């Protein structure tokens, strides 16, 4: 008979993605054995993430204040806006340290099969924030799959008439990757979209 | 490419099979319902990860057991590789040399197989659906990237159809976006099918000329409906535009029906004899010779493109062919040098494909028993 509080913790941990019953048990024992303040800090961190983190009022990335760091940072270019599916995609782009413009997070892609239409995404909000006329170029950085493509095409149709420059991130072989490791569909596409030098 | 050893466990009605196939012909003899086709299907599944006959993966697992497993030791480009596939709980997992194969591409590196079943013989007579499947199997064998490309098209199509079912409420710009997505994916499918047909049709026509015993020439063609005369020359971008136009022209109707009425998913392969539809005018024997011509062309085409012969699986095809065409097929198999797996209820029908190194196996109630080398059929 294991104590109920321990069972409850294991049950909660096992709900996390990628965590099975056994791993949940190991984590629970780890928390139990760790010095007292660890459990307190962990529970506080969990509570705070729910209480304090919300969507940025402008770009819909994550923040703990009214506007996120990307929107508040005056050094970032106002003219360029990069549209991504998720916050995780935004973080991936940030890691490059190349992009100095602003973002807009859609929170999904257009997928009739999943019942996600334009109203379910932050598209209306995107159009509204363009009203101030500061943005000149929009980079569409949705994934290169069927739904990501369709979303990019849909946005293009909305944005082009506004007189904006609309661009799509390039597709093809990963840099520094070996040709031999590329999958056949990617390689076939890269081959057909080859450029003259 | 050569299969050196095959091990099958709990696959359909086969509890356990271990074989060391002949480098040329391996012939399974047995009455109907004993498991001959299951043996071929195990091989087909190993090479393509798809069931040969339509159905769910769970149907591949022998009744009352937890999972099915097929393992093959192949000689691929001079190296021995062990390829395995397991089905358990409705999920399949492939292994290459004992390691989970993370991507299908990795798995399909060098194994290629052409299957030929009595159902295929009906493909001229049957509906366009069967001919598309028949065509796409050949395309996939020739261009591995087609697996993902055709899936992308299917996904785009499902999305668009769902959108159409919303009827007039569907926002036009939203539909436009999916039209374009569908057109781009569809153009890729067109290009693949067209390229395959360009390679295959002349070969198939030549093969038919030598087995058809028919003065009229055969012709195999792929002409997407609604795309007009320019299909043969248009580049991929042109095909995107043409399909977009066709989709736009039919949108009103498609919205009413909740279904996309134009695109690669409704195309057909035309087979004609002396300019007339083989489906309507060719005799049963001629129709089968037309399919035989196609299949042999597919094998030769793969050989020319890849530099090696695919594994050939023939399921009880001889009993469906007249003696003369069967004799042609058997002597083709014997002289091709390919590794062949045949099933038959009557050993005399396939003797033409056999040689001194043929492995004969008897199949009875799920048991597969090799005959001793000194006691041929």
Coordinates of C-alpha atoms in Angstrom, one line a residue:
Chain A
X1 CA 0.0 0.0 0.0
X2 CA 1.6 3.2 -1.2
X3 CA 0.4 6.4 0.5
X4 CA -2.3 8.3 -1.3
X5 CA -0.4 11.6 -1.7
X6 CA 2.3 9.7 -3.5
X7 CA -0.2 7.9 -5.7
X8 CA -1.8 11.3 -6.6
X9 CA 1.5 12.8 -7.6
X10 CA 2.4 9.7 -9.8
X11 CA -1.1 9.9 -11.4
X12 CA -0.6 13.6 -12.2
X13 CA 2.9 13.2 -13.6
X14 CA 1.8 10.2 -15.7
X15 CA -0.6 12.6 -17.5
X16 CA 2.4 14.5 -19.0
X17 CA 3.2 13.8 -22.6
X18 CA 6.0 11.2 -23.1
X19 CA 5.8 10.1 -19.4
X20 CA 4.7 6.6 -18.6
X21 CA 3.6 5.1 -15.3
X22 CA 7.1 3.9 -14.4
X23 CA 8.8 7.2 -15.3
X24 CA 6.2 9.0 -13.3
X25 CA 7.0 6.9 -10.3
X26 CA 10.7 7.6 -10.6
X27 CA 10.0 11.3 -10.9
X28 CA 7.7 11.2 -7.9
X29 CA 10.4 9.4 -5.8
X30 CA 13.0 11.9 -6.9
X31 CA 10.7 14.8 -5.8
X32 CA 10.1 13.0 -2.5
X33 CA 13.8 12.4 -1.8
X34 CA 15.0 15.9 -2.9
X35 CA 15.7 18.6 -0.3
X36 CA 12.5 20.3 1.1
X37 CA 12.7 23.5 -0.9
X38 CA 12.8 21.7 -4.3
X39 CA 9.2 20.5 -4.0
X40 CA 8.1 24.0 -2.9
X41 CA 9.9 25.7 -5.8
X42 CA 8.6 23.2 -8.3
X43 CA 5.0 23.6 -7.2
X44 CA 5.4 27.4 -7.1
X45 CA 6.9 27.4 -10.6
X46 CA 4.0 25.3 -11.9
X47 CA 1.5 27.6 -10.3
X48 CA 3.1 30.7 -11.6
X49 CA 3.3 29.5 -15.1
X50 CA -0.5 29.1 -15.1
X51 CA -1.1 32.4 -13.2
X52 CA 1.3 34.7 -14.8
X53 CA 2.0 33.6 -18.4
X54 CA -0.6 34.5 -20.9
X55 CA -0.7 35.6 -24.6
X56 CA 0.8 38.8 -25.7
X57 CA -1.9 41.3 -26.5
X58 CA -0.2 42.2 -29.8
X59 CA 1.6 39.2 -31.3
X60 CA 0.0 36.3 -29.3
X61 CA 3.3 34.8 -28.2
X62 CA 3.8 34.2 -24.5
X63 CA 4.5 36.8 -21.9
X64 CA 4.0 37.7 -18.2
X65 CA 3.1 41.3 -18.9
X66 CA 0.8 43.1 -21.3
X67 CA 3.2 43.0 -24.2
X68 CA 5.9 40.4 -24.8
X69 CA 9.6 41.0 -24.9
X70 CA 9.6 40.9 -28.7
X71 CA 6.9 43.5 -29.0
X72 CA 8.5 45.8 -26.4
X73 CA 12.0 45.6 -27.7
X74 CA 12.5 49.0 -29.5
X75 CA 15.6 47.7 -31.3
X76 CA 13.6 45.2 -33.3
X77 CA 12.4 46.2 -36.8
X78 CA 8.8 47.2 -37.0
X79 CA 8.7 46.9 -40.8
X80 CA 9.0 43.1 -40.9
X81 CA 6.6 40.6 -39.4
X82 CA 7.2 36.8 -39.3
X83 CA 4.0 34.7 -39.0
X84 CA 4.5 31.3 -37.3
X85 CA 2.2 28.4 -36.2
X86 CA 3.3 28.0 -32.6
X87 CA 5.4 29.6 -29.9
X88 CA 7.8 26.7 -30.3
X89 CA 8.4 27.8 -33.9
X90 CA 9.1 31.3 -32.8
X91 CA 11.7 30.1 -30.3
X92 CA 13.3 28.0 -33.1
X93 CA 13.6 31.1 -35.2
X94 CA 14.9 33.2 -32.3
X95 CA 17.7 30.7 -31.7
X96 CA 19.1 31.7 -35.1
X97 CA 19.7 35.2 -33.8
X98 CA 19.3 36.3 -37.4
X99 CA 15.8 37.6 -37.4
X100 CA 15.4 41.1 -36.0
X101 CA 11.8 41.8 -36.9
X102 CA 8.5 41.1 -35.0
X103 CA 6.4 38.1 -34.8
X104 CA 2.8 36.9 -35.0
X105 CA 1.7 33.6 -33.6
X106 CA -1.3 32.0 -35.3
X107 CA -1.8 29.2 -32.7
X108 CA -2.4 26.5 -35.3
X109 CA -3.0 26.0 -39.0
X110 CA -6.0 25.9 -41.3
X111 CA -7.2 22.3 -41.3
X112 CA -10.8 21.6 -42.3
X113 CA -10.2 18.0 -41.3
X114 CA -9.4 19.1 -37.7
X115 CA -12.2 21.6 -37.8
X116 CA -9.8 24.6 -37.6
X117 CA -10.9 27.5 -39.8
X118 CA -9.7 31.1 -40.1
X119 CA -11.8 32.1 -37.0
X120 CA -10.0 29.7 -34.8
X121 CA -6.6 31.2 -35.6
X122 CA -5.3 34.7 -34.7
X123 CA -5.8 35.9 -38.3
X124 CA -8.3 38.6 -37.6
X125 CA -5.9 40.0 -35.0
X126 CA -3.1 39.9 -37.6
X127 CA -5.1 42.0 -40.0
X128 CA -6.0 44.4 -37.2
X129 CA -2.5 45.1 -36.2
X130 CA -1.5 45.8 -39.7
X131 CA -3.8 48.8 -39.7
X132 CA -1.2 51.1 -38.3
X133 CA 0.7 50.8 -41.6
X134 CA 4.1 50.2 -40.0
X135 CA 4.6 46.7 -41.4
X136 CA 6.0 46.5 -45.0
X137 CA 6.9 42.8 -45.3
X138 CA 5.4 39.7 -44.0
X139 CA 7.3 36.4 -43.8
X140 CA 5.2 33.3 -43.8
X141 CA 7.0 30.7 -41.7
X142 CA 4.3 28.0 -41.4
X143 CA 5.4 24.4 -41.8
X144 CA 6.0 23.0 -45.3
X145 CA 3.3 20.4 -45.0
X146 CA -0.2 20.3 -46.6
X147 CA -1.9 22.4 -43.9
X148 CA 1.0 24.8 -43.5
X149 CA 1.1 25.4 -47.2
X150 CA -2.6 26.0 -47.4
X151 CA -2.4 28.5 -44.5
X152 CA 0.4 30.4 -46.2
X153 CA -1.6 30.5 -49.4
X154 CA -4.7 31.8 -47.6
X155 CA -2.7 34.5 -45.8
X156 CA -1.1 35.5 -49.1
X157 CA -4.6 36.0 -50.6
X158 CA -5.5 38.3 -47.7
X159 CA -2.2 40.2 -47.4
X160 CA -1.2 40.9 -51.0
X161 CA -4.2 43.2 -51.7
X162 CA -3.1 45.3 -48.8
X163 CA 0.0 46.2 -50.8
X164 CA 2.4 44.3 -48.5
X165 CA 5.4 42.3 -49.6
X166 CA 4.7 38.7 -48.7
X167 CA 7.4 36.1 -48.7
X168 CA 7.6 32.4 -47.8
X169 CA 10.5 30.7 -46.1
X170 CA 12.5 28.5 -48.5
X171 CA 12.2 24.7 -48.5
X172 CA 14.8 22.1 -49.4
X173 CA 17.8 20.4 -48.0
X174 CA 18.9 21.2 -44.4
X175 CA 22.2 23.1 -44.2
X176 CA 25.2 21.2 -43.1
X177 CA 23.2 18.0 -43.6
X178 CA 24.4 15.3 -45.9
X179 CA 22.6 14.6 -49.1
X180 CA 22.8 10.9 -48.3
X181 CA 20.6 11.5 -45.2
X182 CA 17.9 13.5 -46.8
X183 CA 14.6 11.7 -47.4
X184 CA 13.5 11.0 -50.9
X185 CA 10.6 13.5 -51.1
X186 CA 12.8 16.4 -49.8
X187 CA 15.6 15.5 -52.1
X188 CA 13.2 15.1 -55.1
X189 CA 11.8 18.6 -54.3
X190 CA 15.2 20.1 -53.9
X191 CA 16.3 18.7 -57.2
X192 CA 13.3 20.0 -59.1
X193 CA 13.6 23.5 -57.5
X194 CA 17.3 23.7 -58.2
X195 CA 18.8 27.1 -59.1
X196 CA 21.2 28.2 -61.8
X197 CA 24.5 29.6 -60.5
Chain B
X1 CA 19.0 -7.9 -54.8
X2 CA 18.3 -11.4 -53.5
X3 CA 16.4 -12.9 -50.7
X4 CA 18.6 -15.4 -48.9
X5 CA 16.3 -16.4 -46.1
X6 CA 12.7 -15.8 -45.1
X7 CA 11.2 -16.3 -41.7
X8 CA 7.5 -15.8 -41.0
X9 CA 5.7 -16.0 -37.7
X10 CA 2.0 -15.8 -37.0
X11 CA 1.2 -14.1 -40.2
X12 CA -2.4 -14.8 -41.4
X13 CA -2.8 -18.6 -41.2
X14 CA 1.0 -19.3 -41.1
X15 CA 2.2 -20.1 -37.6
X16 CA 5.9 -20.5 -38.5
X17 CA 7.8 -20.7 -41.8
X18 CA 11.5 -20.8 -42.4
X19 CA 12.7 -20.9 -46.0
X20 CA 16.0 -20.6 -47.9
X21 CA 14.6 -19.5 -51.2
X22 CA 16.2 -20.4 -54.5
X23 CA 18.1 -17.6 -56.2
X24 CA 15.7 -18.1 -59.1
X25 CA 12.3 -19.8 -58.7
X26 CA 10.6 -20.8 -55.5
X27 CA 7.3 -22.5 -56.1
X28 CA 4.7 -23.1 -53.5
X29 CA 2.2 -25.8 -54.4
X30 CA -1.0 -26.5 -52.5
X31 CA -4.8 -26.5 -52.6
X32 CA -6.8 -23.3 -52.2
X33 CA -7.1 -21.9 -48.7
X34 CA -4.0 -23.6 -47.4
X35 CA -1.8 -20.4 -47.1
X36 CA 0.1 -20.1 -50.4
X37 CA -1.1 -16.5 -51.0
X38 CA -0.4 -15.7 -47.4
X39 CA 3.2 -16.7 -47.9
X40 CA 3.5 -14.3 -50.9
X41 CA 1.7 -11.6 -48.9
X42 CA 4.2 -12.0 -46.1
X43 CA 7.0 -11.2 -48.6
X44 CA 5.0 -8.4 -50.2
X45 CA 4.4 -6.9 -46.8
X46 CA 8.1 -7.2 -45.9
X47 CA 9.1 -5.4 -49.0
X48 CA 6.4 -2.6 -49.1
X49 CA 5.0 -2.5 -45.5
X50 CA 1.5 -2.7 -47.1
X51 CA -0.9 -5.6 -47.2
X52 CA -1.3 -7.1 -50.7
X53 CA -5.0 -7.5 -50.2
X54 CA -7.0 -4.6 -48.9
X55 CA -7.7 -4.8 -45.2
X56 CA -6.6 -3.7 -41.8
X57 CA -3.2 -4.4 -40.3
X58 CA -4.8 -6.4 -37.5
X59 CA -6.0 -8.9 -40.1
X60 CA -2.4 -9.9 -40.8
X61 CA -2.0 -11.3 -37.3
X62 CA -2.8 -15.0 -36.9
X63 CA -6.0 -15.6 -35.0
X64 CA -5.3 -16.0 -31.3
X65 CA -1.8 -14.6 -31.3
X66 CA -0.3 -11.3 -30.2
X67 CA 1.6 -10.2 -33.2
X68 CA 2.9 -11.2 -36.6
X69 CA 6.5 -11.0 -37.7
X70 CA 8.2 -11.4 -41.1
X71 CA 12.0 -11.4 -41.3
X72 CA 14.1 -11.5 -44.5
X73 CA 17.8 -11.7 -45.0
X74 CA 18.6 -9.9 -48.2
X75 CA 21.7 -9.6 -50.3
X76 CA 21.6 -5.9 -51.2
X77 CA 24.3 -4.3 -53.3
X78 CA 26.8 -6.8 -52.1
X79 CA 26.0 -6.7 -48.4
X80 CA 23.7 -8.9 -46.3
X81 CA 21.0 -7.0 -44.6
X82 CA 18.3 -8.2 -42.3
X83 CA 14.9 -6.5 -42.8
X84 CA 12.0 -7.3 -40.5
X85 CA 8.5 -6.0 -39.9
X86 CA 6.2 -6.6 -37.0
X87 CA 2.5 -6.0 -36.6
X88 CA 1.2 -5.9 -33.1
X89 CA -1.8 -4.0 -31.7
X90 CA -2.7 -2.7 -35.1
X91 CA 0.7 -1.0 -35.4
X92 CA 3.5 -2.0 -37.6
X93 CA 7.2 -1.5 -37.0
X94 CA 10.0 -2.0 -39.4
X95 CA 13.6 -3.0 -38.5
X96 CA 16.8 -2.9 -40.5
X97 CA 19.5 -5.1 -39.0
X98 CA 17.7 -5.3 -35.7
X99 CA 17.4 -1.5 -35.4
X100 CA 14.0 0.3 -35.7
X101 CA 13.8 1.9 -39.0
X102 CA 12.9 5.5 -38.2
X103 CA 11.8 6.5 -41.7
X104 CA 10.3 4.5 -44.5
X105 CA 12.9 5.9 -46.9
X106 CA 15.6 4.2 -44.9
X107 CA 13.7 1.0 -45.0
X108 CA 13.0 1.1 -48.7
X109 CA 16.6 1.7 -49.6
X110 CA 16.9 -1.2 -51.9
X111 CA 14.1 -3.7 -51.7
X112 CA 11.7 -3.7 -54.6
X113 CA 9.0 -6.1 -55.5
X114 CA 6.5 -6.6 -58.2
X115 CA 3.4 -8.6 -57.4
X116 CA 1.1 -10.2 -59.9
X117 CA -2.2 -11.7 -58.8
X118 CA -5.4 -13.0 -60.5
X119 CA -7.1 -9.7 -59.4
X120 CA -4.6 -7.8 -61.5
X121 CA -5.7 -9.8 -64.5
X122 CA -9.1 -8.2 -64.1
X123 CA -7.8 -4.7 -64.1
X124 CA -8.6 -3.9 -67.7
X125 CA -12.2 -5.1 -67.2
X126 CA -12.7 -3.4 -63.9
X127 CA -13.3 0.2 -62.8
X128 CA -10.9 3.1 -63.0
X129 CA -10.2 2.8 -59.3
X130 CA -8.4 -0.5 -59.7
X131 CA -6.4 0.9 -62.7
X132 CA -5.3 3.9 -60.6
X133 CA -4.1 1.6 -57.8
X134 CA -2.4 -0.5 -60.4
X135 CA -0.7 2.5 -61.9
X136 CA 0.3 4.1 -58.6
X137 CA 1.9 0.9 -57.4
X138 CA 4.1 1.0 -60.4
X139 CA 4.9 4.7 -59.9
X140 CA 5.8 4.1 -56.3
X141 CA 8.1 1.3 -57.2
X142 CA 9.8 3.5 -59.7
X143 CA 9.9 6.8 -57.7
X144 CA 10.1 6.2 -53.9
X145 CA 9.3 9.9 -53.2
X146 CA 5.9 9.3 -54.6
X147 CA 4.8 7.6 -51.4
X148 CA 4.9 11.0 -49.5
X149 CA 3.7 13.0 -52.5
X150 CA 0.6 10.9 -53.0
X151 CA -0.1 11.0 -49.3
X152 CA 0.1 14.8 -49.4
X153 CA -2.3 14.9 -52.3
X154 CA -4.8 12.6 -50.5
X155 CA -4.6 14.8 -47.4
X156 CA -5.1 18.0 -49.4
X157 CA -8.1 16.4 -51.1
X158 CA -9.7 15.3 -47.8
X159 CA -9.3 18.8 -46.4
X160 CA -10.8 20.3 -49.5
X161 CA -13.7 17.9 -49.5
X162 CA -14.4 18.7 -45.9
X163 CA -14.4 22.3 -46.7
X164 CA -16.8 21.8 -49.6
X165 CA -19.2 20.1 -47.3
X166 CA -19.6 23.3 -45.4
X167 CA -21.4 24.5 -48.5
X168 CA -22.0 28.1 -49.2
X169 CA -20.8 29.0 -45.7
X170 CA -17.2 28.2 -46.7
X171 CA -15.2 31.4 -47.2
X172 CA -14.1 31.8 -50.8
X173 CA -10.5 32.8 -49.9
X174 CA -10.3 29.7 -47.7
X175 CA -11.4 27.5 -50.5
X176 CA -9.0 29.3 -52.9
X177 CA -6.1 28.4 -50.6
X178 CA -7.0 24.7 -50.5
X179 CA -7.6 24.7 -54.3
X180 CA -4.1 25.9 -54.8
X181 CA -2.7 23.5 -52.3
X182 CA -4.6 20.7 -54.0
X183 CA -3.5 21.8 -57.4
X184 CA 0.2 21.9 -56.4
X185 CA 0.1 18.4 -54.9
X186 CA -2.0 17.2 -57.8
X187 CA 0.4 18.5 -60.4
X188 CA 3.2 16.5 -58.7
X189 CA 1.1 13.3 -59.0
X190 CA 0.4 14.1 -62.7
X191 CA 4.1 14.6 -63.4
X192 CA 5.0 11.3 -61.7
X193 CA 2.3 9.3 -63.4
X194 CA 3.1 10.9 -66.8
X195 CA 6.8 10.1 -66.4
X196 CA 6.1 6.5 -65.6
X197 CA 3.7 6.0 -68.4
X198 CA 6.2 7.5 -70.9
X199 CA 8.7 4.9 -69.8
X200 CA 6.3 2.0 -69.5
X201 CA 3.8 2.3 -72.3
X202 CA 6.3 1.6 -75.2
X203 CA 7.6 -1.4 -73.4
X204 CA 4.2 -2.7 -72.6
X205 CA 3.0 -2.2 -76.2
X206 CA 6.1 -4.1 -77.5
X207 CA 5.5 -7.0 -75.0
X208 CA 1.9 -7.2 -76.0
X209 CA 2.8 -7.4 -79.7
X210 CA 4.8 -10.6 -78.9
X211 CA 2.2 -12.3 -76.7
X212 CA -1.1 -10.9 -77.8
X213 CA -1.6 -13.0 -80.9
X214 CA -3.6 -10.1 -82.1
X215 CA -2.9 -8.1 -85.3
X216 CA -4.1 -4.8 -83.7
X217 CA -1.6 -2.9 -81.7
X218 CA -2.2 -2.2 -78.0
X219 CA -1.9 1.3 -76.5
X220 CA -1.7 2.3 -72.9
X221 CA -2.3 5.9 -72.1
X222 CA -2.8 8.3 -69.2
X223 CA -4.8 11.4 -70.1
X224 CA -6.2 13.3 -67.2
X225 CA -9.8 14.2 -67.9
X226 CA -10.5 18.0 -68.0
X227 CA -6.9 18.9 -68.7
X228 CA -7.2 18.9 -72.5
X229 CA -4.6 18.3 -75.2
X230 CA -1.7 20.1 -73.6
X231 CA -1.1 17.6 -70.9
X232 CA 1.7 15.8 -72.6
X233 CA 3.9 18.9 -73.0
X234 CA 2.9 21.1 -70.0
X235 CA 5.5 21.7 -67.3
X236 CA 4.6 21.3 -63.6
X237 CA 3.7 24.9 -63.2
X238 CA 1.5 24.7 -66.2
X239 CA -0.2 21.7 -64.8
X240 CA -0.8 23.6 -61.5
X241 CA -2.5 26.4 -63.5
X242 CA -4.6 23.9 -65.6
X243 CA -5.8 22.1 -62.5
X244 CA -6.6 25.3 -60.7
X245 CA -8.6 26.4 -63.7
X246 CA -10.5 23.1 -63.8
X247 CA -11.2 23.3 -60.0
X248 CA -12.5 26.9 -60.3
X249 CA -14.7 26.0 -63.2
X250 CA -16.3 23.2 -61.2
X251 CA -16.4 24.8 -57.8
X252 CA -20.1 25.5 -57.9
X253 CA -20.9 21.9 -58.7
X254 CA -18.4 20.6 -56.3
X255 CA -19.9 22.7 -53.5
X256 CA -23.3 21.2 -54.3
X257 CA -21.9 17.7 -54.2
X258 CA -19.5 18.1 -51.4
X259 CA -16.8 16.4 -53.4
X260 CA -13.9 17.4 -55.6
X261 CA -14.8 16.2 -59.1
X262 CA -11.5 16.8 -60.9
X263 CA -7.9 15.8 -60.2
X264 CA -5.6 12.8 -60.2
X265 CA -8.0 10.9 -57.9
X266 CA -10.6 10.6 -60.7
X267 CA -8.2 9.9 -63.6
X268 CA -8.1 6.7 -65.5
X269 CA -5.5 4.7 -67.5
X270 CA -6.8 4.0 -71.0
X271 CA -6.0 0.7 -72.6
X272 CA -6.9 0.3 -76.2
X273 CA -6.6 -2.4 -78.8
X274 CA -6.5 -1.2 -82.4
X275 CA -7.8 2.2 -81.2
X276 CA -10.8 0.7 -79.5
X277 CA -11.4 0.4 -75.8
X278 CA -10.0 -2.9 -74.5
X279 CA -12.5 -2.8 -71.7
X280 CA -15.4 -3.0 -74.1
X281 CA -14.0 -4.8 -77.1
X282 CA -11.0 -7.1 -76.1
X283 CA -11.6 -10.8 -75.4
X284 CA -10.9 -12.1 -71.9
X285 CA -7.7 -13.6 -73.2
X286 CA -6.6 -10.4 -74.8
X287 CA -7.4 -8.4 -71.7
X288 CA -5.2 -10.7 -69.7
X289 CA -2.4 -10.5 -72.2
X290 CA -2.7 -6.7 -72.0
X291 CA -2.1 -6.9 -68.2
X292 CA 0.7 -9.4 -68.7
X293 CA 2.3 -7.0 -71.1
X294 CA 2.1 -4.2 -68.6
X295 CA 3.5 -6.3 -65.8
X296 CA 6.5 -7.5 -67.8
X297 CA 7.1 -4.0 -68.9
X298 CA 7.1 -2.8 -65.3
X299 CA 9.7 -5.4 -64.4
X300 CA 11.9 -4.5 -67.3
X301 CA 11.4 -0.8 -66.6
X302 CA 12.6 -1.2 -63.0
X303 CA 15.5 -3.3 -64.2
X304 CA 16.6 -0.6 -66.6
X305 CA 16.1 2.2 -64.1
X306 CA 17.6 0.6 -61.0
X307 CA 20.1 -1.8 -62.5
X308 CA 18.7 -4.8 -60.7
X309 CA 15.6 -6.9 -61.0
X310 CA 12.8 -6.6 -58.5
X311 CA 11.6 -9.6 -56.6
X312 CA 8.7 -11.1 -58.5
X313 CA 5.7 -12.5 -56.8
X314 CA 3.1 -14.4 -58.9
X315 CA 0.0 -15.7 -57.1
X316 CA -1.7 -18.5 -59.0
X317 CA -1.5 -16.5 -62.3
X318 CA -0.9 -19.5 -64.5
X319 CA -4.3 -21.1 -64.0
X320 CA -5.9 -17.9 -65.3
X321 CA -3.9 -17.7 -68.5
X322 CA -4.4 -19.8 -71.6
X323 CA -1.6 -22.4 -72.2
X324 CA 0.3 -20.4 -74.8
X325 CA 0.5 -17.1 -72.9
X326 CA 1.3 -19.1 -69.7
X327 CA 4.2 -20.7 -71.6
X328 CA 5.4 -17.3 -72.6
X329 CA 5.3 -16.0 -69.1
X330 CA 7.0 -19.1 -67.7
X331 CA 9.8 -18.9 -70.2
X332 CA 10.1 -15.2 -69.6
X333 CA 10.5 -15.8 -65.9
X334 CA 13.0 -18.6 -66.4
X335 CA 15.2 -16.4 -68.8
X336 CA 14.8 -13.1 -66.9
X337 CA 17.3 -14.1 -64.1
X338 CA 14.9 -12.6 -61.5
X339 CA 14.2 -14.2 -58.2
X340 CA 10.7 -15.4 -58.5
X341 CA 8.1 -16.7 -56.0
X342 CA 5.1 -18.5 -57.6
X343 CA 2.1 -20.2 -56.1
X344 CA 0.0 -22.8 -57.9
X345 CA -2.5 -25.5 -57.3
X346 CA -1.1 -27.4 -60.2
X347 CA 2.6 -27.9 -60.5
X348 CA 2.5 -28.8 -64.1
X349 CA 1.3 -25.3 -65.0
X350 CA 4.5 -23.6 -63.7
X351 CA 7.1 -26.2 -64.7
X352 CA 8.3 -24.0 -67.5
X353 CA 9.6 -21.5 -64.9
X354 CA 11.4 -24.3 -62.9
X355 CA 15.0 -25.4 -63.2
X356 CA 17.4 -27.6 -61.3
X357 CA 17.8 -25.0 -58.6
X358 CA 14.1 -24.4 -58.1
X359 CA 12.9 -24.8 -54.5
X360 CA 9.6 -26.6 -54.3
X361 CA 7.5 -26.2 -51.2
X362 CA 4.2 -27.8 -50.2
X363 CA 1.7 -25.7 -48.4
X364 CA -1.0 -27.4 -46.4
X365 CA -3.1 -26.0 -43.5
X366 CA -0.6 -23.2 -42.8
X367 CA 2.4 -25.5 -42.8
X368 CA 5.1 -24.8 -45.5
X369 CA 7.3 -27.8 -46.1
X370 CA 10.2 -27.8 -48.6
X371 CA 10.5 -30.8 -50.8
X372 CA 13.9 -32.6 -50.7
X373 CA 16.1 -31.5 -53.6
X374 CA 16.2 -35.0 -55.1
X375 CA 12.4 -35.3 -55.3
X376 CA 11.1 -32.6 -57.6
X377 CA 7.4 -32.3 -58.4

